[in-house]
mmCIF file with all atom_site columns, C-alpha atoms in Angstrom:
data_model
loop_
_atom_site.group_PDB
_atom_site.id
_atom_site.type_symbol
_atom_site.label_atom_id
_atom_site.label_alt_id
_atom_site.label_comp_id
_atom_site.label_asym_id
_atom_site.label_entity_id
_atom_site.label_seq_id
_atom_site.pdbx_PDB_ins_code
_atom_site.Cartn_x
_atom_site.Cartn_y
_atom_site.Cartn_z
_atom_site.occupancy
_atom_site.B_iso_or_equiv
_atom_site.pdbx_formal_charge
_atom_site.auth_seq_id
_atom_site.auth_comp_id
_atom_site.auth_asym_id
_atom_site.auth_atom_id
_atom_site.pdbx_PDB_model_num
ATOM 1   C CA . MET Z 1 1   ? -22.394 -15.566 -104.479 1.00 0.00 ? 1   MET Z CA 1
ATOM 2   C CA . PRO Z 1 2   ? -26.035 -16.222 -105.310 1.00 0.00 ? 2   PRO Z CA 1
ATOM 3   C CA . GLY Z 1 3   ? -27.366 -19.312 -103.687 1.00 0.00 ? 3   GLY Z CA 1
ATOM 4   C CA . ARG Z 1 4   ? -30.438 -21.252 -104.533 1.00 0.00 ? 4   ARG Z CA 1
ATOM 5   C CA . ASN Z 1 5   ? -32.530 -19.237 -102.089 1.00 0.00 ? 5   ASN Z CA 1
ATOM 6   C CA . HIS Z 1 6   ? -31.975 -15.876 -103.802 1.00 0.00 ? 6   HIS Z CA 1
ATOM 7   C CA . THR Z 1 7   ? -33.995 -14.355 -106.590 1.00 0.00 ? 7   THR Z CA 1
ATOM 8   C CA . VAL Z 1 8   ? -31.945 -13.149 -109.530 1.00 0.00 ? 8   VAL Z CA 1
ATOM 9   C CA . GLU Z 1 9   ? -32.614 -12.186 -113.116 1.00 0.00 ? 9   GLU Z CA 1
ATOM 10  C CA . ALA Z 1 10  ? -32.366 -15.563 -114.845 1.00 0.00 ? 10  ALA Z CA 1
ATOM 11  C CA . GLY Z 1 11  ? -33.208 -14.206 -118.291 1.00 0.00 ? 11  GLY Z CA 1
ATOM 12  C CA . PHE Z 1 12  ? -29.623 -13.343 -119.166 1.00 0.00 ? 12  PHE Z CA 1
ATOM 13  C CA . LEU Z 1 13  ? -28.558 -16.938 -118.574 1.00 0.00 ? 13  LEU Z CA 1
ATOM 14  C CA . ASP Z 1 14  ? -31.687 -18.360 -120.200 1.00 0.00 ? 14  ASP Z CA 1
ATOM 15  C CA . ALA Z 1 15  ? -30.810 -16.461 -123.379 1.00 0.00 ? 15  ALA Z CA 1
ATOM 16  C CA . LEU Z 1 16  ? -27.494 -18.286 -123.674 1.00 0.00 ? 16  LEU Z CA 1
ATOM 17  C CA . PRO Z 1 17  ? -27.211 -21.304 -125.990 1.00 0.00 ? 17  PRO Z CA 1
ATOM 18  C CA . ALA Z 1 18  ? -27.425 -24.614 -124.169 1.00 0.00 ? 18  ALA Z CA 1
ATOM 19  C CA . SER Z 1 19  ? -23.777 -25.345 -124.950 1.00 0.00 ? 19  SER Z CA 1
ATOM 20  C CA . TYR Z 1 20  ? -22.733 -22.325 -122.824 1.00 0.00 ? 20  TYR Z CA 1
ATOM 21  C CA . ARG Z 1 21  ? -24.818 -23.138 -119.761 1.00 0.00 ? 21  ARG Z CA 1
ATOM 22  C CA . ASP Z 1 22  ? -22.368 -25.359 -117.888 1.00 0.00 ? 22  ASP Z CA 1
ATOM 23  C CA . ALA Z 1 23  ? -19.638 -22.733 -118.148 1.00 0.00 ? 23  ALA Z CA 1
ATOM 24  C CA . ALA Z 1 24  ? -22.086 -20.012 -117.091 1.00 0.00 ? 24  ALA Z CA 1
ATOM 25  C CA . ALA Z 1 25  ? -23.237 -22.035 -114.074 1.00 0.00 ? 25  ALA Z CA 1
ATOM 26  C CA . ASP Z 1 26  ? -19.618 -22.639 -113.067 1.00 0.00 ? 26  ASP Z CA 1
ATOM 27  C CA . LEU Z 1 27  ? -18.810 -18.941 -113.228 1.00 0.00 ? 27  LEU Z CA 1
ATOM 28  C CA . LEU Z 1 28  ? -21.999 -17.936 -111.431 1.00 0.00 ? 28  LEU Z CA 1
ATOM 29  C CA . HIS Z 1 29  ? -21.506 -20.295 -108.524 1.00 0.00 ? 29  HIS Z CA 1
ATOM 30  C CA . PHE Z 1 30  ? -17.764 -20.222 -107.992 1.00 0.00 ? 30  PHE Z CA 1
ATOM 31  C CA . TYR Z 1 31  ? -16.586 -16.701 -108.837 1.00 0.00 ? 31  TYR Z CA 1
ATOM 32  C CA . ARG Z 1 32  ? -17.176 -13.313 -107.235 1.00 0.00 ? 32  ARG Z CA 1
ATOM 33  C CA . LEU Z 1 33  ? -18.287 -10.324 -109.263 1.00 0.00 ? 33  LEU Z CA 1
ATOM 34  C CA . SER Z 1 34  ? -14.810 -8.794  -109.069 1.00 0.00 ? 34  SER Z CA 1
ATOM 35  C CA . GLN Z 1 35  ? -13.310 -11.987 -110.512 1.00 0.00 ? 35  GLN Z CA 1
ATOM 36  C CA . LEU Z 1 36  ? -15.863 -12.047 -113.315 1.00 0.00 ? 36  LEU Z CA 1
ATOM 37  C CA . LEU Z 1 37  ? -15.015 -8.460  -114.195 1.00 0.00 ? 37  LEU Z CA 1
ATOM 38  C CA . ASP Z 1 38  ? -11.319 -9.296  -114.142 1.00 0.00 ? 38  ASP Z CA 1
ATOM 39  C CA . MET Z 1 39  ? -11.903 -12.177 -116.555 1.00 0.00 ? 39  MET Z CA 1
ATOM 40  C CA . ARG Z 1 40  ? -14.079 -10.020 -118.791 1.00 0.00 ? 40  ARG Z CA 1
ATOM 41  C CA . GLN Z 1 41  ? -11.371 -7.366  -119.023 1.00 0.00 ? 41  GLN Z CA 1
ATOM 42  C CA . ASN Z 1 42  ? -8.204  -9.488  -118.931 1.00 0.00 ? 42  ASN Z CA 1
ATOM 43  C CA . GLY Z 1 43  ? -9.202  -12.920 -120.181 1.00 0.00 ? 43  GLY Z CA 1
ATOM 44  C CA . VAL Z 1 44  ? -10.708 -16.041 -118.681 1.00 0.00 ? 44  VAL Z CA 1
ATOM 45  C CA . TYR Z 1 45  ? -8.591  -17.703 -116.030 1.00 0.00 ? 45  TYR Z CA 1
ATOM 46  C CA . PRO Z 1 46  ? -6.640  -20.697 -117.415 1.00 0.00 ? 46  PRO Z CA 1
ATOM 47  C CA . GLU Z 1 47  ? -8.251  -23.114 -114.963 1.00 0.00 ? 47  GLU Z CA 1
ATOM 48  C CA . VAL Z 1 48  ? -11.682 -22.096 -116.275 1.00 0.00 ? 48  VAL Z CA 1
ATOM 49  C CA . GLN Z 1 49  ? -10.628 -22.336 -119.913 1.00 0.00 ? 49  GLN Z CA 1
ATOM 50  C CA . ASP Z 1 50  ? -9.277  -25.814 -119.273 1.00 0.00 ? 50  ASP Z CA 1
ATOM 51  C CA . ARG Z 1 51  ? -12.700 -27.003 -118.070 1.00 0.00 ? 51  ARG Z CA 1
ATOM 52  C CA . PHE Z 1 52  ? -14.663 -25.702 -121.063 1.00 0.00 ? 52  PHE Z CA 1
ATOM 53  C CA . ASP Z 1 53  ? -13.822 -25.691 -124.762 1.00 0.00 ? 53  ASP Z CA 1
ATOM 54  C CA . LEU Z 1 54  ? -15.069 -22.250 -125.774 1.00 0.00 ? 54  LEU Z CA 1
ATOM 55  C CA . LYS Z 1 55  ? -13.810 -19.468 -128.016 1.00 0.00 ? 55  LYS Z CA 1
ATOM 56  C CA . PRO Z 1 56  ? -13.013 -15.982 -126.640 1.00 0.00 ? 56  PRO Z CA 1
ATOM 57  C CA . ILE Z 1 57  ? -16.166 -14.459 -128.170 1.00 0.00 ? 57  ILE Z CA 1
ATOM 58  C CA . GLN Z 1 58  ? -18.252 -17.142 -126.452 1.00 0.00 ? 58  GLN Z CA 1
ATOM 59  C CA . TRP Z 1 59  ? -16.586 -16.378 -123.134 1.00 0.00 ? 59  TRP Z CA 1
ATOM 60  C CA . PHE Z 1 60  ? -17.430 -12.684 -123.538 1.00 0.00 ? 60  PHE Z CA 1
ATOM 61  C CA . GLU Z 1 61  ? -21.085 -13.515 -124.084 1.00 0.00 ? 61  GLU Z CA 1
ATOM 62  C CA . ILE Z 1 62  ? -21.143 -15.865 -121.102 1.00 0.00 ? 62  ILE Z CA 1
ATOM 63  C CA . LEU Z 1 63  ? -19.318 -13.427 -118.836 1.00 0.00 ? 63  LEU Z CA 1
ATOM 64  C CA . ASP Z 1 64  ? -21.673 -10.578 -119.727 1.00 0.00 ? 64  ASP Z CA 1
ATOM 65  C CA . ALA Z 1 65  ? -24.704 -12.739 -118.906 1.00 0.00 ? 65  ALA Z CA 1
ATOM 66  C CA . VAL Z 1 66  ? -23.199 -13.969 -115.638 1.00 0.00 ? 66  VAL Z CA 1
ATOM 67  C CA . ILE Z 1 67  ? -22.106 -10.467 -114.607 1.00 0.00 ? 67  ILE Z CA 1
ATOM 68  C CA . LEU Z 1 68  ? -25.604 -9.115  -115.181 1.00 0.00 ? 68  LEU Z CA 1
ATOM 69  C CA . THR Z 1 69  ? -27.089 -12.022 -113.252 1.00 0.00 ? 69  THR Z CA 1
ATOM 70  C CA . LYS Z 1 70  ? -24.670 -11.413 -110.353 1.00 0.00 ? 70  LYS Z CA 1
ATOM 71  C CA . VAL Z 1 71  ? -25.493 -7.708  -110.297 1.00 0.00 ? 71  VAL Z CA 1
ATOM 72  C CA . SER Z 1 72  ? -29.198 -8.515  -109.916 1.00 0.00 ? 72  SER Z CA 1
ATOM 73  C CA . TYR Z 1 73  ? -28.343 -10.481 -106.769 1.00 0.00 ? 73  TYR Z CA 1
ATOM 74  C CA . PHE Z 1 74  ? -27.507 -7.319  -104.832 1.00 0.00 ? 74  PHE Z CA 1
ATOM 75  C CA . ASP Z 1 75  ? -30.244 -5.998  -102.592 1.00 0.00 ? 75  ASP Z CA 1
ATOM 76  C CA . VAL Z 1 76  ? -29.942 -2.260  -103.116 1.00 0.00 ? 76  VAL Z CA 1
ATOM 77  C CA . THR Z 1 77  ? -31.110 -0.307  -100.081 1.00 0.00 ? 77  THR Z CA 1
ATOM 78  C CA . THR Z 1 78  ? -30.176 2.942   -98.399  1.00 0.00 ? 78  THR Z CA 1
ATOM 79  C CA . GLN Z 1 79  ? -27.731 0.887   -96.304  1.00 0.00 ? 79  GLN Z CA 1
ATOM 80  C CA . MET Z 1 80  ? -25.559 0.622   -99.410  1.00 0.00 ? 80  MET Z CA 1
ATOM 81  C CA . SER Z 1 81  ? -23.403 3.626   -100.224 1.00 0.00 ? 81  SER Z CA 1
ATOM 82  C CA . PRO Z 1 82  ? -24.196 5.727   -103.296 1.00 0.00 ? 82  PRO Z CA 1
ATOM 83  C CA . LYS Z 1 83  ? -20.658 4.953   -104.496 1.00 0.00 ? 83  LYS Z CA 1
ATOM 84  C CA . HIS Z 1 84  ? -21.371 1.207   -104.490 1.00 0.00 ? 84  HIS Z CA 1
ATOM 85  C CA . ILE Z 1 85  ? -24.744 1.666   -106.159 1.00 0.00 ? 85  ILE Z CA 1
ATOM 86  C CA . ASN Z 1 86  ? -23.151 3.753   -108.893 1.00 0.00 ? 86  ASN Z CA 1
ATOM 87  C CA . LYS Z 1 87  ? -20.474 1.069   -109.342 1.00 0.00 ? 87  LYS Z CA 1
ATOM 88  C CA . LEU Z 1 88  ? -23.184 -1.554  -109.867 1.00 0.00 ? 88  LEU Z CA 1
ATOM 89  C CA . LEU Z 1 89  ? -24.773 0.663   -112.515 1.00 0.00 ? 89  LEU Z CA 1
ATOM 90  C CA . GLU Z 1 90  ? -21.396 1.196   -114.162 1.00 0.00 ? 90  GLU Z CA 1
ATOM 91  C CA . ILE Z 1 91  ? -20.841 -2.567  -114.255 1.00 0.00 ? 91  ILE Z CA 1
ATOM 92  C CA . THR Z 1 92  ? -24.327 -3.085  -115.669 1.00 0.00 ? 92  THR Z CA 1
ATOM 93  C CA . ALA Z 1 93  ? -23.777 -0.565  -118.464 1.00 0.00 ? 93  ALA Z CA 1
ATOM 94  C CA . PHE Z 1 94  ? -20.432 -2.205  -119.264 1.00 0.00 ? 94  PHE Z CA 1
ATOM 95  C CA . ALA Z 1 95  ? -21.932 -5.712  -119.459 1.00 0.00 ? 95  ALA Z CA 1
ATOM 96  C CA . LEU Z 1 96  ? -24.765 -4.409  -121.656 1.00 0.00 ? 96  LEU Z CA 1
ATOM 97  C CA . HIS Z 1 97  ? -22.196 -2.853  -124.018 1.00 0.00 ? 97  HIS Z CA 1
ATOM 98  C CA . HIS Z 1 98  ? -23.358 0.689   -123.234 1.00 0.00 ? 98  HIS Z CA 1
ATOM 99  C CA . PRO Z 1 99  ? -20.563 2.033   -121.031 1.00 0.00 ? 99  PRO Z CA 1
ATOM 100 C CA . GLY Z 1 100 ? -21.443 5.261   -119.306 1.00 0.00 ? 100 GLY Z CA 1
ATOM 101 C CA . ALA Z 1 101 ? -25.170 4.875   -119.959 1.00 0.00 ? 101 ALA Z CA 1
ATOM 102 C CA . PRO Z 1 102 ? -27.413 6.528   -117.371 1.00 0.00 ? 102 PRO Z CA 1
ATOM 103 C CA . LEU Z 1 103 ? -29.907 4.482   -115.386 1.00 0.00 ? 103 LEU Z CA 1
ATOM 104 C CA . SER Z 1 104 ? -32.793 5.577   -117.633 1.00 0.00 ? 104 SER Z CA 1
ATOM 105 C CA . GLU Z 1 105 ? -31.035 4.220   -120.726 1.00 0.00 ? 105 GLU Z CA 1
ATOM 106 C CA . ILE Z 1 106 ? -30.104 0.985   -118.970 1.00 0.00 ? 106 ILE Z CA 1
ATOM 107 C CA . TYR Z 1 107 ? -33.741 0.580   -117.979 1.00 0.00 ? 107 TYR Z CA 1
ATOM 108 C CA . GLN Z 1 108 ? -34.877 1.017   -121.578 1.00 0.00 ? 108 GLN Z CA 1
ATOM 109 C CA . LEU Z 1 109 ? -32.425 -1.663  -122.688 1.00 0.00 ? 109 LEU Z CA 1
ATOM 110 C CA . VAL Z 1 110 ? -33.811 -4.292  -120.311 1.00 0.00 ? 110 VAL Z CA 1
ATOM 111 C CA . GLU Z 1 111 ? -37.443 -3.426  -119.588 1.00 0.00 ? 111 GLU Z CA 1
ATOM 112 C CA . LYS Z 1 112 ? -38.950 -5.515  -122.388 1.00 0.00 ? 112 LYS Z CA 1
ATOM 113 C CA . ASP Z 1 113 ? -37.055 -8.778  -121.934 1.00 0.00 ? 113 ASP Z CA 1
ATOM 114 C CA . TYR Z 1 114 ? -35.745 -8.769  -118.364 1.00 0.00 ? 114 TYR Z CA 1
ATOM 115 C CA . HIS Z 1 115 ? -38.584 -7.902  -116.022 1.00 0.00 ? 115 HIS Z CA 1
ATOM 116 C CA . PHE Z 1 116 ? -36.861 -8.800  -112.757 1.00 0.00 ? 116 PHE Z CA 1
ATOM 117 C CA . PHE Z 1 117 ? -33.846 -6.723  -113.743 1.00 0.00 ? 117 PHE Z CA 1
ATOM 118 C CA . ALA Z 1 118 ? -36.082 -3.810  -114.740 1.00 0.00 ? 118 ALA Z CA 1
ATOM 119 C CA . ASP Z 1 119 ? -37.725 -3.996  -111.309 1.00 0.00 ? 119 ASP Z CA 1
ATOM 120 C CA . TRP Z 1 120 ? -34.268 -4.130  -109.730 1.00 0.00 ? 120 TRP Z CA 1
ATOM 121 C CA . LEU Z 1 121 ? -33.381 -0.928  -111.599 1.00 0.00 ? 121 LEU Z CA 1
ATOM 122 C CA . LYS Z 1 122 ? -36.579 0.712   -110.339 1.00 0.00 ? 122 LYS Z CA 1
ATOM 123 C CA . GLN Z 1 123 ? -35.468 -0.159  -106.805 1.00 0.00 ? 123 GLN Z CA 1
ATOM 124 C CA . VAL Z 1 124 ? -32.073 1.402   -107.516 1.00 0.00 ? 124 VAL Z CA 1
ATOM 125 C CA . GLN Z 1 125 ? -33.816 4.572   -108.678 1.00 0.00 ? 125 GLN Z CA 1
ATOM 126 C CA . GLU Z 1 126 ? -36.003 4.662   -105.566 1.00 0.00 ? 126 GLU Z CA 1
ATOM 127 C CA . VAL Z 1 127 ? -32.941 4.338   -103.323 1.00 0.00 ? 127 VAL Z CA 1
ATOM 128 C CA . ARG Z 1 128 ? -31.146 7.071   -105.245 1.00 0.00 ? 128 ARG Z CA 1
ATOM 129 C CA . MET Z 1 129 ? -34.175 9.335   -104.798 1.00 0.00 ? 129 MET Z CA 1
ATOM 130 C CA . GLU Z 1 130 ? -34.101 8.636   -101.052 1.00 0.00 ? 130 GLU Z CA 1
ATOM 131 C CA . PHE Z 1 131 ? -30.481 9.782   -100.960 1.00 0.00 ? 131 PHE Z CA 1
ATOM 132 C CA . VAL Z 1 132 ? -31.439 13.001  -102.764 1.00 0.00 ? 132 VAL Z CA 1
ATOM 133 C CA . LYS Z 1 133 ? -34.382 13.537  -100.408 1.00 0.00 ? 133 LYS Z CA 1
ATOM 134 C CA . HIS Z 1 134 ? -32.138 13.120  -97.340  1.00 0.00 ? 134 HIS Z CA 1
ATOM 135 C CA . ALA Z 1 135 ? -29.466 15.394  -98.808  1.00 0.00 ? 135 ALA Z CA 1
ATOM 136 C CA . LYS Z 1 136 ? -32.060 18.110  -99.467  1.00 0.00 ? 136 LYS Z CA 1
ATOM 137 C CA . ALA Z 1 137 ? -33.437 17.749  -95.948  1.00 0.00 ? 137 ALA Z CA 1
ATOM 138 C CA . LYS Z 1 138 ? -29.940 18.269  -94.570  1.00 0.00 ? 138 LYS Z CA 1
ATOM 139 C CA . GLY Z 1 139 ? -29.399 21.275  -96.820  1.00 0.00 ? 139 GLY Z CA 1
ATOM 140 C CA . LEU Z 1 140 ? -26.660 19.560  -98.800  1.00 0.00 ? 140 LEU Z CA 1
ATOM 141 C CA . LEU Z 1 141 ? -28.407 20.126  -102.139 1.00 0.00 ? 141 LEU Z CA 1
#
């Protein structure tokens, strides 16, 4: 859960209408990424719906913004498995409404408006290249 001492891409939340911000802040601070994905796929938990008077389409918009913000919280390094990194990219593509998009396409979608997230994606690419470099050095590729 992102705390106040972590840097995240705030642009996704900033783009939300003011009337969505309390619900977005609640989701960001009190729910894990897996729970957010569950709500995005299966519907907002009743206890969350009871706190905020929003329509399903509004919840989708809020959840996508919060999911993308949560993803940007992760510090992607070579200590993280390629499987987990790929899962973060899969989640990102899903929340951007481009399921299955490769990293290069995801980057193009965010580079203009979400600079921190674009830099985060560059870091992901650098880590992926390190994995390839190590695999080649070990003769695995």
